[in-house]
PDB file of C-alpha atoms in Angstrom:
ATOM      1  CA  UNK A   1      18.530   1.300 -14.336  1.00 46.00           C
ATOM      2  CA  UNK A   2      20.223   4.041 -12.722  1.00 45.00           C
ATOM      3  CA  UNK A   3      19.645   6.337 -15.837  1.00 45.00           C
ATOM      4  CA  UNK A   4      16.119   5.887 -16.162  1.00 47.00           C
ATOM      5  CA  UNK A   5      14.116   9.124 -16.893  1.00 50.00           C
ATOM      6  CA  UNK A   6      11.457   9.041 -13.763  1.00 52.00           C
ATOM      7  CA  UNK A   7       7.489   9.360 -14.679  1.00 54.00           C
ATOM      8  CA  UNK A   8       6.116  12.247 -13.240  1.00 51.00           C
ATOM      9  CA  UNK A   9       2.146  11.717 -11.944  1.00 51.00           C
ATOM     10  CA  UNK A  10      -0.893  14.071 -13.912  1.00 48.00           C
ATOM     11  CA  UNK A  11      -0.865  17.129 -12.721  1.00 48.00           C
ATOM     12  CA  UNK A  12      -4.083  19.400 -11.273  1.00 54.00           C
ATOM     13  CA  UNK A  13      -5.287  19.828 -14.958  1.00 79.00           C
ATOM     14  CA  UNK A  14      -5.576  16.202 -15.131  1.00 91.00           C
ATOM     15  CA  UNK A  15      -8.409  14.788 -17.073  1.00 95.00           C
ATOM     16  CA  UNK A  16      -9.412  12.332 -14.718  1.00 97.00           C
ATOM     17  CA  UNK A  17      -9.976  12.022 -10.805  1.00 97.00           C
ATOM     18  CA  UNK A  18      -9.825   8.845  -8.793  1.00 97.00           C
ATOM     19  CA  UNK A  19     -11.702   7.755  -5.588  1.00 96.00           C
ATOM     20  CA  UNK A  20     -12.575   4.816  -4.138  1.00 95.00           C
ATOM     21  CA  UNK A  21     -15.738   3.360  -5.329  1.00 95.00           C
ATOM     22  CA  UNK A  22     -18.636   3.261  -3.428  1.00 95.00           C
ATOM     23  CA  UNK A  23     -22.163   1.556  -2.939  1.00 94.00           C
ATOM     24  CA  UNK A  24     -23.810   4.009  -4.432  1.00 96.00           C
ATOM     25  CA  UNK A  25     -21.776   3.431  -7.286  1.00 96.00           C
ATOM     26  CA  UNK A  26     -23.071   0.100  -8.364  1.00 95.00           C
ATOM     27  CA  UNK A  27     -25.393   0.915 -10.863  1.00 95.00           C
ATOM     28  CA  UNK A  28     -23.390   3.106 -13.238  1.00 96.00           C
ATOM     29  CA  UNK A  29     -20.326   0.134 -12.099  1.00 94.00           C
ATOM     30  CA  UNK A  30     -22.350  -2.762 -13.437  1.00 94.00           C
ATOM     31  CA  UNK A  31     -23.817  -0.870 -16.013  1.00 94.00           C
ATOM     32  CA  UNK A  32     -20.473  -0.034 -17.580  1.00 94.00           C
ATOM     33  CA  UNK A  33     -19.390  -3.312 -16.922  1.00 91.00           C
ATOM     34  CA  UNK A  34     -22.032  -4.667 -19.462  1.00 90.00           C
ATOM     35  CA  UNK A  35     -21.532  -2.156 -22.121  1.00 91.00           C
ATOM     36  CA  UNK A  36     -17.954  -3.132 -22.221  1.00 88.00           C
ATOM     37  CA  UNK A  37     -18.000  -6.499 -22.971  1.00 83.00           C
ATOM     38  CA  UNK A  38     -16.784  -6.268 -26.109  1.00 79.00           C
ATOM     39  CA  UNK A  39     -13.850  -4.059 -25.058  1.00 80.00           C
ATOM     40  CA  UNK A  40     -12.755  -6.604 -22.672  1.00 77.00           C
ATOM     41  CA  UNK A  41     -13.155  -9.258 -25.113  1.00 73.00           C
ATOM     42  CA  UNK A  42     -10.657 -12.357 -23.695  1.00 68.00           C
ATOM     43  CA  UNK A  43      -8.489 -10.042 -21.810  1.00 71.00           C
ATOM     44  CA  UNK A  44     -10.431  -9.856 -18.058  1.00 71.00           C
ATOM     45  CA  UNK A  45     -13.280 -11.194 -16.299  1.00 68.00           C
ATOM     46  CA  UNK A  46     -14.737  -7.751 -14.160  1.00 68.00           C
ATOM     47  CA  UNK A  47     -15.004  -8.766 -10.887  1.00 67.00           C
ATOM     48  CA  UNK A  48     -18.395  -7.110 -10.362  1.00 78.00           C
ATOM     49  CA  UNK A  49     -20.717  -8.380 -13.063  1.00 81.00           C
ATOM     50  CA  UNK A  50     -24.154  -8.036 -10.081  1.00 88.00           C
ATOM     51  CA  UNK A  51     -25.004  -6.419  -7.387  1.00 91.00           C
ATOM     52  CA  UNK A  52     -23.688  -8.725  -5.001  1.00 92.00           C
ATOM     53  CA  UNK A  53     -20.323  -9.324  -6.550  1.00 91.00           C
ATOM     54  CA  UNK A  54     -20.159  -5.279  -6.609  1.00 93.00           C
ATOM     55  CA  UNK A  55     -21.026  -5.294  -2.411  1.00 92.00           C
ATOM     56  CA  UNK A  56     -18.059  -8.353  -2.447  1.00 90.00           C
ATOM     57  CA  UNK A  57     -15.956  -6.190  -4.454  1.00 87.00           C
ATOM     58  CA  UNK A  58     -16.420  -3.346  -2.018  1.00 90.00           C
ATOM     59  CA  UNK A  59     -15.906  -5.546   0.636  1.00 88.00           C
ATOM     60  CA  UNK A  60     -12.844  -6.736  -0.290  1.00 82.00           C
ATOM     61  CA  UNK A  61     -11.690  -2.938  -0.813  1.00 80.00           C
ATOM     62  CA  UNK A  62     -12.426  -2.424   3.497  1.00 74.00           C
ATOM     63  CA  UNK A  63      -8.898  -4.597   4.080  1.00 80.00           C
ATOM     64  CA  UNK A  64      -5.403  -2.889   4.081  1.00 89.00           C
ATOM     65  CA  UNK A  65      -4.282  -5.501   1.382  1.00 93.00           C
ATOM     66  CA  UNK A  66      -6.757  -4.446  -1.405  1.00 93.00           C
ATOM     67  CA  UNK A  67      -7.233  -0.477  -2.427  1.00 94.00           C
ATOM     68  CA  UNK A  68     -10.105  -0.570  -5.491  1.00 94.00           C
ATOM     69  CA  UNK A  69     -10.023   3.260  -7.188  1.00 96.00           C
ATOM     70  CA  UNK A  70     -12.505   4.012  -9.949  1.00 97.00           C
ATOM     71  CA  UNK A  71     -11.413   6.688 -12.944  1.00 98.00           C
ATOM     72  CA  UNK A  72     -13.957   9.395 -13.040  1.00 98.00           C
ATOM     73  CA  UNK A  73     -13.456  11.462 -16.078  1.00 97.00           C
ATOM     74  CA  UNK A  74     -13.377  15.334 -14.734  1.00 95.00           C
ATOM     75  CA  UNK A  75     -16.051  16.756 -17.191  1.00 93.00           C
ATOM     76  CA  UNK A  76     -18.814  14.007 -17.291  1.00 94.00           C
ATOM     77  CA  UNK A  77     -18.573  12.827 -14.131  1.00 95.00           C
ATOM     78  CA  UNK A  78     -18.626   9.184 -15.696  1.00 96.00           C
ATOM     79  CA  UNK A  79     -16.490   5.994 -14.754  1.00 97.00           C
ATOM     80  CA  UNK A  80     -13.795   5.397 -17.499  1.00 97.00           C
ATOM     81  CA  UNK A  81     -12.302   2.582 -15.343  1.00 96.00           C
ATOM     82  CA  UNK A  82     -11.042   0.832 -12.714  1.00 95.00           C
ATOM     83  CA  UNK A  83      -7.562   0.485 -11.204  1.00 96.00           C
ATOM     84  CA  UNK A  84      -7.170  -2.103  -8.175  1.00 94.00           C
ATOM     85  CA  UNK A  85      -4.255  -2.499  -5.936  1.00 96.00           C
ATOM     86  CA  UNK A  86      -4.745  -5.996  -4.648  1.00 94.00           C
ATOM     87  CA  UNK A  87      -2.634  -8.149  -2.834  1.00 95.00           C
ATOM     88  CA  UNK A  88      -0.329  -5.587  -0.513  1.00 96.00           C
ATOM     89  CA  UNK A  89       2.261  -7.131   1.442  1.00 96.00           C
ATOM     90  CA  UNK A  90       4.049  -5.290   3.942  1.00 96.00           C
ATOM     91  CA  UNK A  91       7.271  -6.229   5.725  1.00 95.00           C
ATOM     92  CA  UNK A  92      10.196  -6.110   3.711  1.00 95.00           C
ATOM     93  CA  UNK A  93       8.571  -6.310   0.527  1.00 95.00           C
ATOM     94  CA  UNK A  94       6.198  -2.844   0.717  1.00 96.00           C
ATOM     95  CA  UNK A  95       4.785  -4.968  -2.557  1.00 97.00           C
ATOM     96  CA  UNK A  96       1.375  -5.115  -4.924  1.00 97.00           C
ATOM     97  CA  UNK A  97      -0.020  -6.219  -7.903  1.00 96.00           C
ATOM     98  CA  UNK A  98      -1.801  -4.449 -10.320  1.00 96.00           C
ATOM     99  CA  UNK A  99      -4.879  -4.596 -12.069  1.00 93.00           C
ATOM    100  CA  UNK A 100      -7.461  -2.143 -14.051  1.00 94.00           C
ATOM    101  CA  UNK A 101      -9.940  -1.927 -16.913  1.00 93.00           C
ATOM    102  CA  UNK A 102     -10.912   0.785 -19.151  1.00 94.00           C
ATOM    103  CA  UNK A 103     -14.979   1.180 -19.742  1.00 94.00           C
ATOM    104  CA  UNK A 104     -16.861   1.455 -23.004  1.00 93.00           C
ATOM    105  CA  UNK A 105     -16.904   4.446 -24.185  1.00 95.00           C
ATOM    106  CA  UNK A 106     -13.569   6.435 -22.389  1.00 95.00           C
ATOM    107  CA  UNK A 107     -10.851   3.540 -23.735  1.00 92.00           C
ATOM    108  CA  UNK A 108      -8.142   4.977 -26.128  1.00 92.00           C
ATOM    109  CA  UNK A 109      -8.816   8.688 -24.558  1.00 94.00           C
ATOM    110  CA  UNK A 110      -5.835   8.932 -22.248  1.00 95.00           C
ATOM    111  CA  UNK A 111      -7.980   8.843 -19.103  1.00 97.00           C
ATOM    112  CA  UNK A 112      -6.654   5.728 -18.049  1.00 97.00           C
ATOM    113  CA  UNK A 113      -3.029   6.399 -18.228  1.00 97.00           C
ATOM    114  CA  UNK A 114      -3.864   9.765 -16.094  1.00 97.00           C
ATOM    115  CA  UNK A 115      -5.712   7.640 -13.386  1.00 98.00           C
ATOM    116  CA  UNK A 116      -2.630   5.176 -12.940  1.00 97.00           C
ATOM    117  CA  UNK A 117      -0.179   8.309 -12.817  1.00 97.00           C
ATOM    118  CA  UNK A 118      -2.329   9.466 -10.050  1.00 97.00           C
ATOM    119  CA  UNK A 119      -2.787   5.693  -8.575  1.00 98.00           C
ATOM    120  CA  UNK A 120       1.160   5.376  -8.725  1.00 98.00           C
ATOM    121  CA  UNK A 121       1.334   8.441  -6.630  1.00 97.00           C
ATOM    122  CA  UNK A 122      -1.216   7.047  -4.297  1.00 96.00           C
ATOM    123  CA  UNK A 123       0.670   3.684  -3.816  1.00 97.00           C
ATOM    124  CA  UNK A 124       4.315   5.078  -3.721  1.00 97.00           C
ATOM    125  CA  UNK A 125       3.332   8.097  -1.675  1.00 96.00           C
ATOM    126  CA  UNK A 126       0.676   7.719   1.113  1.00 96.00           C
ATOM    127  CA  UNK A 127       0.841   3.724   0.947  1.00 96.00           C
ATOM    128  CA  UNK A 128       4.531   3.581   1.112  1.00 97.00           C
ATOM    129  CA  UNK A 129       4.676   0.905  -1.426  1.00 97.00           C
ATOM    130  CA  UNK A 130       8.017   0.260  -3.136  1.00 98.00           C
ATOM    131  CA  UNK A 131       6.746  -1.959  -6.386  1.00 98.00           C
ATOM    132  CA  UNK A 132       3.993  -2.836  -8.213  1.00 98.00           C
ATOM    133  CA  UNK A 133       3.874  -5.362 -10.638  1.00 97.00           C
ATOM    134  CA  UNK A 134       0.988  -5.581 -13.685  1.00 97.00           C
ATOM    135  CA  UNK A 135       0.698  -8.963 -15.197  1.00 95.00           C
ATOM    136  CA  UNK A 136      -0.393  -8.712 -18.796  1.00 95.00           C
ATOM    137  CA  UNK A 137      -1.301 -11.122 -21.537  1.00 93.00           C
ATOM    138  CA  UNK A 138       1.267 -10.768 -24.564  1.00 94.00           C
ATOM    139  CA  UNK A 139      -1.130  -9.633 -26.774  1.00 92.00           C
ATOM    140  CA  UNK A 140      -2.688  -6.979 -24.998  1.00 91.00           C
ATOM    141  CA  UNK A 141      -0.938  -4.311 -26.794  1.00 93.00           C
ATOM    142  CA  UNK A 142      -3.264  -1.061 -25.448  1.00 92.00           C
ATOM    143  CA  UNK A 143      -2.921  -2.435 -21.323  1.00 94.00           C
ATOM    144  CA  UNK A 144       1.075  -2.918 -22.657  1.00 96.00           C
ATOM    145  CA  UNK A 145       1.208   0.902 -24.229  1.00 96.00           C
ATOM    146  CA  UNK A 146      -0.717   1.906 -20.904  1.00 96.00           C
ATOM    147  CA  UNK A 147       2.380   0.483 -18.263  1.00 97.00           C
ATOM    148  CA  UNK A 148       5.088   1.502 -20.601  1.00 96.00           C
ATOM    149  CA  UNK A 149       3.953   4.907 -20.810  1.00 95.00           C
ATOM    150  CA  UNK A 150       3.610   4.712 -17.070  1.00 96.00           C
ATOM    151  CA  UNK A 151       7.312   3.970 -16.361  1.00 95.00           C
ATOM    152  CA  UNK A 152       7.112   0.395 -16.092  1.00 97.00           C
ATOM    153  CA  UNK A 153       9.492  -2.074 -16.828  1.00 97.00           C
ATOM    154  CA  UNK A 154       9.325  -5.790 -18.566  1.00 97.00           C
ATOM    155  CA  UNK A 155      10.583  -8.361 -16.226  1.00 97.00           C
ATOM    156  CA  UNK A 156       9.818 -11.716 -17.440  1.00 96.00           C
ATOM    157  CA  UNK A 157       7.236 -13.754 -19.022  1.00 96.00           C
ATOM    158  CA  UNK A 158       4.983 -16.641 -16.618  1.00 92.00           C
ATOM    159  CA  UNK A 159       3.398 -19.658 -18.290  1.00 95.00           C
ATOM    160  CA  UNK A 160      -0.259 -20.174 -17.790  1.00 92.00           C
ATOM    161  CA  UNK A 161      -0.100 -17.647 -14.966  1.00 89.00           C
ATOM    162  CA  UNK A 162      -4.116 -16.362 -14.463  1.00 83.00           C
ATOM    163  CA  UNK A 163      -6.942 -18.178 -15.249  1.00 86.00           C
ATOM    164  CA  UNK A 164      -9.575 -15.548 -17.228  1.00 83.00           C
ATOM    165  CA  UNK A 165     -12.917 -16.430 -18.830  1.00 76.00           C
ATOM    166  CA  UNK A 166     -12.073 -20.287 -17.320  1.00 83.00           C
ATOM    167  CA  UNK A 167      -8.810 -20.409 -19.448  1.00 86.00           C
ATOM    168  CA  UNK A 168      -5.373 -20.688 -17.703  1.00 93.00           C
ATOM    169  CA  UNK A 169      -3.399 -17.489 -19.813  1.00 90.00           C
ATOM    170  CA  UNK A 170       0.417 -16.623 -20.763  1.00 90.00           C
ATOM    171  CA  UNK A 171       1.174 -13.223 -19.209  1.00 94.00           C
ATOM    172  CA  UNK A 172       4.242 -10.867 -19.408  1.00 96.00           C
ATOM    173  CA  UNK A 173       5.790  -9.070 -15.901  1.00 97.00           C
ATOM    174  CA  UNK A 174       5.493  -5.629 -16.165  1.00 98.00           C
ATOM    175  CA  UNK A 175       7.250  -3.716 -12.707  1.00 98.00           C
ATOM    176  CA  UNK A 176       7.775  -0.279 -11.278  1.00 98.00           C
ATOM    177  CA  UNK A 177       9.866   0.620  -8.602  1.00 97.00           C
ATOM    178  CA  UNK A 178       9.279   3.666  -6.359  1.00 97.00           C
ATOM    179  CA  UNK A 179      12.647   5.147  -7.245  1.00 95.00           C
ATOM    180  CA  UNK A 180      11.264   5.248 -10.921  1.00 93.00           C
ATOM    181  CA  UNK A 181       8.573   7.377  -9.951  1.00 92.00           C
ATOM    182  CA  UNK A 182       8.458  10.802  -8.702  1.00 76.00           C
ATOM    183  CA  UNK A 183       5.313  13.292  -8.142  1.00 65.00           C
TER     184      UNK A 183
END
């Protein structure tokens, strides 16, 4: 849509910084993860529920089709989420899907919608990336606020598209083009 009104990435007072986690991370990681069970209820499965799924998870992050960035909240210094970039395919596609988590007790604060403004930059900017696409259960209205307010776009709806907590979900297509985005 040519008349679109671009999203412009968090600025230098943002409330947030991202970085890409680290092993020295894991404890505070796994930690969060269990205090935010609730949170996630049915919507995700965390990757990284021990130590060695965290060193997996890392390990995963050291190829140039997966970029893992954890949301550290400026004044604390604490993890308010995750935001992963998996799946990168180059070519004529410049392509990736989306996925991130809020942590127990920084969801509903903003923080995460100022680490994806800053992840967006990341992905359209240094990794050249032309689209991502988030793939959202229908009733996950907060992750749904989060990509709208991002700039993101509905696309379509996929049957029984991800399997999470060993149950095949419904989720909507949410997209954003490069174009649609400008630091």
């Amino acid at each position: 849509n040519p008349g679109r009104k671009a999203v412009k990435p968090a600025t230098l007072e943002s409330p947030v910084v991202i970085r890409p986690p680290t092993a020295d991370d894991g404890p505070e990681f796994l930690s969060a993860v269990r205090r935010s069970r609730a949170l996630h209820g049915s919507w995700i499965t965390p990757r990284a529920k021990t130590r060695k799924e965290f060193a997996d998870y890392l390990k995963r992050a050291s190829t140039d089709r997966h970029y893992r960035f954890l949301v550290i909240q400026r004044d604390s210094g604490g993890i308010a989420g995750v935001i992963n970039i998996n799946d990168v395919i180059r070519g004529n596609f410049q392509s990736a899907s989306l996925g991130y988590y809020a942590f127990a007790p920084y969801a509903g604060r903003g923080l995460m919608r100022a680490g994806l403004l800053l992840v967006l930059k990341q992905a359209f900017q240094k990794l050249k990336l032309h689209r991502l696409e988030a793939n959202i259960q229908p009733d996950n209205r907060a992750s749904i606020a989060l990509v709208k307010k991002c700039g993101f776009v509905r696309e379509g709806f996929s049957r029984r598209l991800i399997k999470v907590r060993g149950r095949w979900q419904d989720h909507e297509r949410w997209a954003i083009l490069s174009e649609h985005f400008h630091a």
